[in-house]
mmCIF file of C-alpha atoms and ligand atoms in Angstrom:
data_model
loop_
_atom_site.group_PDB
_atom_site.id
_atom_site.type_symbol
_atom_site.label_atom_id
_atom_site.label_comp_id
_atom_site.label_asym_id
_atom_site.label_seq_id
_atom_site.Cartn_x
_atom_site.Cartn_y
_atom_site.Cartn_z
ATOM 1 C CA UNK G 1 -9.726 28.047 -76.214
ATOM 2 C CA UNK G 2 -9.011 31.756 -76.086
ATOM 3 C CA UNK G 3 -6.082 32.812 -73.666
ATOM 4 C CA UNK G 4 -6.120 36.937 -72.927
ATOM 5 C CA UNK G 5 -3.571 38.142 -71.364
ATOM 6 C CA UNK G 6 -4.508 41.715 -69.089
ATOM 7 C CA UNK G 7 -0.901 43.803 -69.174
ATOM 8 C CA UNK G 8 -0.276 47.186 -66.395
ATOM 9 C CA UNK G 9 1.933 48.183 -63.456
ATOM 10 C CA UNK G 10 -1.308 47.364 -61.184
ATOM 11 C CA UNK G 11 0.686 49.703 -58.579
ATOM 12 C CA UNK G 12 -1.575 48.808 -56.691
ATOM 13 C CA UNK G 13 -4.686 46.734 -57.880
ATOM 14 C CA UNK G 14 -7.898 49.188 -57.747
ATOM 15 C CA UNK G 15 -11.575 48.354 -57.777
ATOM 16 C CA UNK G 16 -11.150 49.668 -61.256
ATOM 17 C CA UNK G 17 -8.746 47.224 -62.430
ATOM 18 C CA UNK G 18 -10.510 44.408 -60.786
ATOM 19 C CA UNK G 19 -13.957 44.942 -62.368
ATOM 20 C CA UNK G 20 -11.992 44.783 -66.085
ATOM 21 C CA UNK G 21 -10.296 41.479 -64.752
ATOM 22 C CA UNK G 22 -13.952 40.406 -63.571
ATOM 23 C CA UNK G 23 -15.331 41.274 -67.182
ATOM 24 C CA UNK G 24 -12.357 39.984 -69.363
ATOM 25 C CA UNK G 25 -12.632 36.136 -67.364
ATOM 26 C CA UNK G 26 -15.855 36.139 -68.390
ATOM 27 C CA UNK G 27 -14.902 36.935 -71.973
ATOM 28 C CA UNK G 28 -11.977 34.504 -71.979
ATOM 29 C CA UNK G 29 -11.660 31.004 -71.034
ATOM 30 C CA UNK G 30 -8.305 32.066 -69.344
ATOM 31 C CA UNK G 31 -6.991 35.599 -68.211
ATOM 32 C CA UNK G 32 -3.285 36.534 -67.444
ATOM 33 C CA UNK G 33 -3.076 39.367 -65.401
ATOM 34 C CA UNK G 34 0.343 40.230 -66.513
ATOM 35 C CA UNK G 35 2.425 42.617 -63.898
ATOM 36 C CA UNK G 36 4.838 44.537 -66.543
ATOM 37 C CA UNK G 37 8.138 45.154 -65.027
ATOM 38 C CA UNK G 38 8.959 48.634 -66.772
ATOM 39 C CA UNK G 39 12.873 49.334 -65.187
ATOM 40 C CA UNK G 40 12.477 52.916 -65.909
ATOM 41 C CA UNK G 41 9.200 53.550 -64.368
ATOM 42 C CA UNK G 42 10.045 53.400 -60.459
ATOM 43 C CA UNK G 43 7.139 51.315 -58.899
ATOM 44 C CA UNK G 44 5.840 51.724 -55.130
ATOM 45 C CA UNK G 45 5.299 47.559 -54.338
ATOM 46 C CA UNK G 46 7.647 45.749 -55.823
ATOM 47 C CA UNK G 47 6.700 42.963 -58.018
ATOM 48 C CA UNK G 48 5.635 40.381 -55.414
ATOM 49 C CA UNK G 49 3.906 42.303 -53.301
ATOM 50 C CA UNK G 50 1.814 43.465 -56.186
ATOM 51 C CA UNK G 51 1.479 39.713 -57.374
ATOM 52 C CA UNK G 52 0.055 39.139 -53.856
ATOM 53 C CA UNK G 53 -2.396 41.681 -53.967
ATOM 54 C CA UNK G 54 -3.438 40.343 -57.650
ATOM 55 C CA UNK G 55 -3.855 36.807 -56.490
ATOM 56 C CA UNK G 56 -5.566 37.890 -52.962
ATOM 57 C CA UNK G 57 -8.691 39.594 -55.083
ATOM 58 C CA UNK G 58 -8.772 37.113 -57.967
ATOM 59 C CA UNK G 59 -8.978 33.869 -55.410
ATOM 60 C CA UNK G 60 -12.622 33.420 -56.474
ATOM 61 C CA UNK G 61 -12.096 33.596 -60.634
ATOM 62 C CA UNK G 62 -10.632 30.507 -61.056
ATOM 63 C CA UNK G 63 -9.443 30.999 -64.800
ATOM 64 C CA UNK G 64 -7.434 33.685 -63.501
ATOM 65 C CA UNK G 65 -4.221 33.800 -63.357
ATOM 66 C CA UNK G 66 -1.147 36.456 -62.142
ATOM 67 C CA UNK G 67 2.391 36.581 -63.889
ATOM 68 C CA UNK G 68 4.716 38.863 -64.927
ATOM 69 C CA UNK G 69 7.286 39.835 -67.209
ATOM 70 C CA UNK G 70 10.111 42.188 -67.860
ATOM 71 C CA UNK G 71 10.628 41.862 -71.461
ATOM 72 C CA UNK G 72 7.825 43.233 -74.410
ATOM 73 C CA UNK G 73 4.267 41.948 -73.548
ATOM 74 C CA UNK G 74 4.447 40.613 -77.100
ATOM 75 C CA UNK G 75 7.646 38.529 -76.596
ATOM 76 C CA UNK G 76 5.320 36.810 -73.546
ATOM 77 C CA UNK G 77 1.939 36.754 -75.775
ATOM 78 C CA UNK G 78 4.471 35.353 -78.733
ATOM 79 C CA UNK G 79 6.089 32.479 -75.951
ATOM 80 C CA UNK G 80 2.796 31.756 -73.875
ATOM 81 C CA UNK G 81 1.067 31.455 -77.349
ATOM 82 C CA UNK G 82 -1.956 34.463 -76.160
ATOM 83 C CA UNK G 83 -5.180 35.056 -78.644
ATOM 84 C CA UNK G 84 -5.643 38.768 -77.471
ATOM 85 C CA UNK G 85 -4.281 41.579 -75.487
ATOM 86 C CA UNK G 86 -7.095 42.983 -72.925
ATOM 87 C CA UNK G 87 -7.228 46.924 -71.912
ATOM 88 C CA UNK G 88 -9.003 49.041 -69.618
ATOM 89 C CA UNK G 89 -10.217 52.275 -70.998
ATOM 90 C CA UNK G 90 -10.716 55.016 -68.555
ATOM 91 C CA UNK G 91 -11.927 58.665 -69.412
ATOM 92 C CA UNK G 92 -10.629 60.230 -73.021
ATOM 93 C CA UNK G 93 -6.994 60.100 -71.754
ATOM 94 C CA UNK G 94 -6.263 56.403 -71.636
ATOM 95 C CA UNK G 95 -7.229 56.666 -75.638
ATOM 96 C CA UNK G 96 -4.247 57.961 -77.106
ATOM 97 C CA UNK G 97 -2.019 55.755 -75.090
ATOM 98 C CA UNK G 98 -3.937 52.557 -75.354
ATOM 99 C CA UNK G 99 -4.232 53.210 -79.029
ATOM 100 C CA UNK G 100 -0.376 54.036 -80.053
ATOM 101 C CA UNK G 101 0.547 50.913 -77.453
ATOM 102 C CA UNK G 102 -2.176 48.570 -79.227
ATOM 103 C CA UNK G 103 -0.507 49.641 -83.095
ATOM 104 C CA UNK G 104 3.028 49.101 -81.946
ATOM 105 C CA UNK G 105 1.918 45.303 -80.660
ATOM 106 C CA UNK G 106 0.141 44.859 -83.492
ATOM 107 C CA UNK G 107 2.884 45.880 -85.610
ATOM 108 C CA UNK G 108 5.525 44.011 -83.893
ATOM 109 C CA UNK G 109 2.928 40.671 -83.761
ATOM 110 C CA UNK G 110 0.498 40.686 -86.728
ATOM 111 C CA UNK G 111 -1.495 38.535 -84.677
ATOM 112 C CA UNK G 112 -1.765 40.614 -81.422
ATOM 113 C CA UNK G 113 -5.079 42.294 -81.172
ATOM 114 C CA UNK G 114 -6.267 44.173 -78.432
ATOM 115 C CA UNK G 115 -9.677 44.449 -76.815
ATOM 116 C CA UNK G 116 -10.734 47.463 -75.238
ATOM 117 C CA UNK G 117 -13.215 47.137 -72.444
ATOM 118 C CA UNK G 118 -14.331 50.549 -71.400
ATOM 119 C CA UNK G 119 -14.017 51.335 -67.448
ATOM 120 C CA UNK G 120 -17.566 51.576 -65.773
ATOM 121 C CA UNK G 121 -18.831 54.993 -64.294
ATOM 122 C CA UNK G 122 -17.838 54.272 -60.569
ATOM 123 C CA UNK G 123 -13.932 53.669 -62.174
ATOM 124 C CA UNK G 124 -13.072 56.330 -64.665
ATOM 125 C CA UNK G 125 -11.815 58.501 -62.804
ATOM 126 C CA UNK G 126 -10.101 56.296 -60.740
ATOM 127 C CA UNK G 127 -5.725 55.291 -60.930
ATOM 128 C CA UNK G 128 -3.327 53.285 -58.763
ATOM 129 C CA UNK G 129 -1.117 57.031 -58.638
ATOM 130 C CA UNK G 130 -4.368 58.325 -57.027
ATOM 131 C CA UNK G 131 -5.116 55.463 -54.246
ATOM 132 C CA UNK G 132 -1.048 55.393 -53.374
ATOM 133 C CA UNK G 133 -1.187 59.193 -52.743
ATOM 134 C CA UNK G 134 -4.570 59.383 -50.486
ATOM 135 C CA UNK G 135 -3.098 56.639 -48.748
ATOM 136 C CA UNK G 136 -0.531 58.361 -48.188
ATOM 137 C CA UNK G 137 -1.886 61.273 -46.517
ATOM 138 C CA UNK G 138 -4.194 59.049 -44.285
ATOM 139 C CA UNK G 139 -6.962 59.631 -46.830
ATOM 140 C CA UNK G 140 -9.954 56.690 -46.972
ATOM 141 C CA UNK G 141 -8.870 54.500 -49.969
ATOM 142 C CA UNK G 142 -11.653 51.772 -48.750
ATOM 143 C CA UNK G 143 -13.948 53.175 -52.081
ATOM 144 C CA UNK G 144 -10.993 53.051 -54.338
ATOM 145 C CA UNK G 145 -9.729 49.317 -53.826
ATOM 146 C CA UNK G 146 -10.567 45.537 -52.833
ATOM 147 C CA UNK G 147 -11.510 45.299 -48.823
ATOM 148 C CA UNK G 148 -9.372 42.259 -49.033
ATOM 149 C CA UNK G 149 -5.774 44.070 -49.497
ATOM 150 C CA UNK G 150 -6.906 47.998 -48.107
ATOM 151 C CA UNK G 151 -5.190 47.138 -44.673
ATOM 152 C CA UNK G 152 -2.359 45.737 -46.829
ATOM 153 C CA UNK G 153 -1.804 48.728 -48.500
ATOM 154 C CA UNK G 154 -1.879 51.430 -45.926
ATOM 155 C CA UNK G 155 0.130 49.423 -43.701
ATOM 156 C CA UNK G 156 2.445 49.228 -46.425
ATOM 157 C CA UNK G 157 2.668 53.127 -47.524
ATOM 158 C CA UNK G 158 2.390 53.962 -44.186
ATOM 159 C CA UNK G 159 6.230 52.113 -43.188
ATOM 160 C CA UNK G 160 7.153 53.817 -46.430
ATOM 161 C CA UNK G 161 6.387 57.082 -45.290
ATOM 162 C CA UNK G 162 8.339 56.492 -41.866
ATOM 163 C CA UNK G 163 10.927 55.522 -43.278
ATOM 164 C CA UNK G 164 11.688 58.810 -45.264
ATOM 165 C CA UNK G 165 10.604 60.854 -42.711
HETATM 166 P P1 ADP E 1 -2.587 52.946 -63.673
HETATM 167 O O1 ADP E 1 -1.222 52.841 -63.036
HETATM 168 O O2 ADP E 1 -2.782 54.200 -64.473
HETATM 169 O O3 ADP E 1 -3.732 52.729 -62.717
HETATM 170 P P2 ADP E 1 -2.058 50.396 -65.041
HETATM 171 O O4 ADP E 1 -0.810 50.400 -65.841
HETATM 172 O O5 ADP E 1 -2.005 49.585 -63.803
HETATM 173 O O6 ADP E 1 -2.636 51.851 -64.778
HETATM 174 O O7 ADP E 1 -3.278 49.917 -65.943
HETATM 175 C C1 ADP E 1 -3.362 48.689 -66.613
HETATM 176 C C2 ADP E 1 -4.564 48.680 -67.509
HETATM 177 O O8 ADP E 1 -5.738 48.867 -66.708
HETATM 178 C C3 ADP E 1 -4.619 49.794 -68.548
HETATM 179 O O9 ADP E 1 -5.255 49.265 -69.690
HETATM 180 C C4 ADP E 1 -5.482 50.854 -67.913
HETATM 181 O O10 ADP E 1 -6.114 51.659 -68.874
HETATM 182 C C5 ADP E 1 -6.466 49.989 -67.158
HETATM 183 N N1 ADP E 1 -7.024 50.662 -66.006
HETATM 184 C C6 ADP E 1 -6.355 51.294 -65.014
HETATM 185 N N2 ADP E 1 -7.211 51.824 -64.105
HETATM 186 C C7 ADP E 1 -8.464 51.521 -64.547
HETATM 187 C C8 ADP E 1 -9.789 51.811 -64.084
HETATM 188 N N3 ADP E 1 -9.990 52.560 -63.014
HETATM 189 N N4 ADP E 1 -10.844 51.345 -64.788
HETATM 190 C C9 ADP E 1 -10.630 50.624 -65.913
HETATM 191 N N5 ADP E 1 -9.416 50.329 -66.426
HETATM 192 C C10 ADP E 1 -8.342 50.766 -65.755
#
């Protein structure tokens, strides 16, 4: 049985992230989409909210599952005893990232290899930064994320803003 874990802020989930969760459950015979709790990067749903979102999309891939973790991803692939670390690739940027990231894991856990599944046409272009801030300025995000949690999010963003104001 391979278990894959899927790590990222998913700040929030995007159609983007959803079709690599899609394609790495078909891959794997179970996927962890792993929320990564980075204290230093400031996040705009906290934790739960984005856990809710995660589950929400994913109710109809049943060997899908959401967690999260604060620590190193390979401290939880090490402890939840993972095969292989799954990443999205967007346009050339994501590659020098992804590919100092998927060194350091391997280096810190010889046995943590990652998978790169590269984003489809429709998503390449497309980031959790960018839905949050067309959201925010009453933009349409409905091309950009699940129907299922859209509402969800502009609601959301929407008290936000109102309450800075
Ligand atoms: P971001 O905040 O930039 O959207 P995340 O940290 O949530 O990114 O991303 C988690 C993983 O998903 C990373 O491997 C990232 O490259 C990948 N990813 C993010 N957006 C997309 C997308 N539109 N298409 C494919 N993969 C994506």
């Amino acid at each position: 049985m391979k278990k894959a874990i899927y790590p990222g802020s998913f700040d929030p989930v995007t159609n983007g992230h959803l079709e690599i969760i899609r394609r790495g459950a078909m891959l794997f015979d179970q996927l962890i989409v792993l929320i990564s709790v980075n204290p230093n990067k400031q996040s705009s749903f906290s934790v739960e909210e984005r856990a809710a979102f995660l589950r929400k999309v994913c109710y109809d891939i049943p060997n899908v599952r959401v967690d999260s973790c604060s620590g190193l991803i390979v401290d939880y692939f090490r402890s939840h005893e993972c095969d292989i670390i799954v990443k999205g690739l967007r346009a050339m940027s994501d590659f020098e990232t992804e590919f100092q990231m998927a060194h350091v894991n391997k280096h810190l856990c010889p046995r943590a290899e990652t998978v790169f599944l590269c984003a489809d046409s429709q998503s390449t272009y497309l980031s959790s930064s960018m839905v949050r801030q067309i959201a925010m300025f009453g933009g349409d995000i409905s091309p950009f994320v699940p129907e299922a949690i859209k509402d969800d999010i502009i609601k959301r963003l929407d008290r936000t803003n109102k309450e800075e104001q």
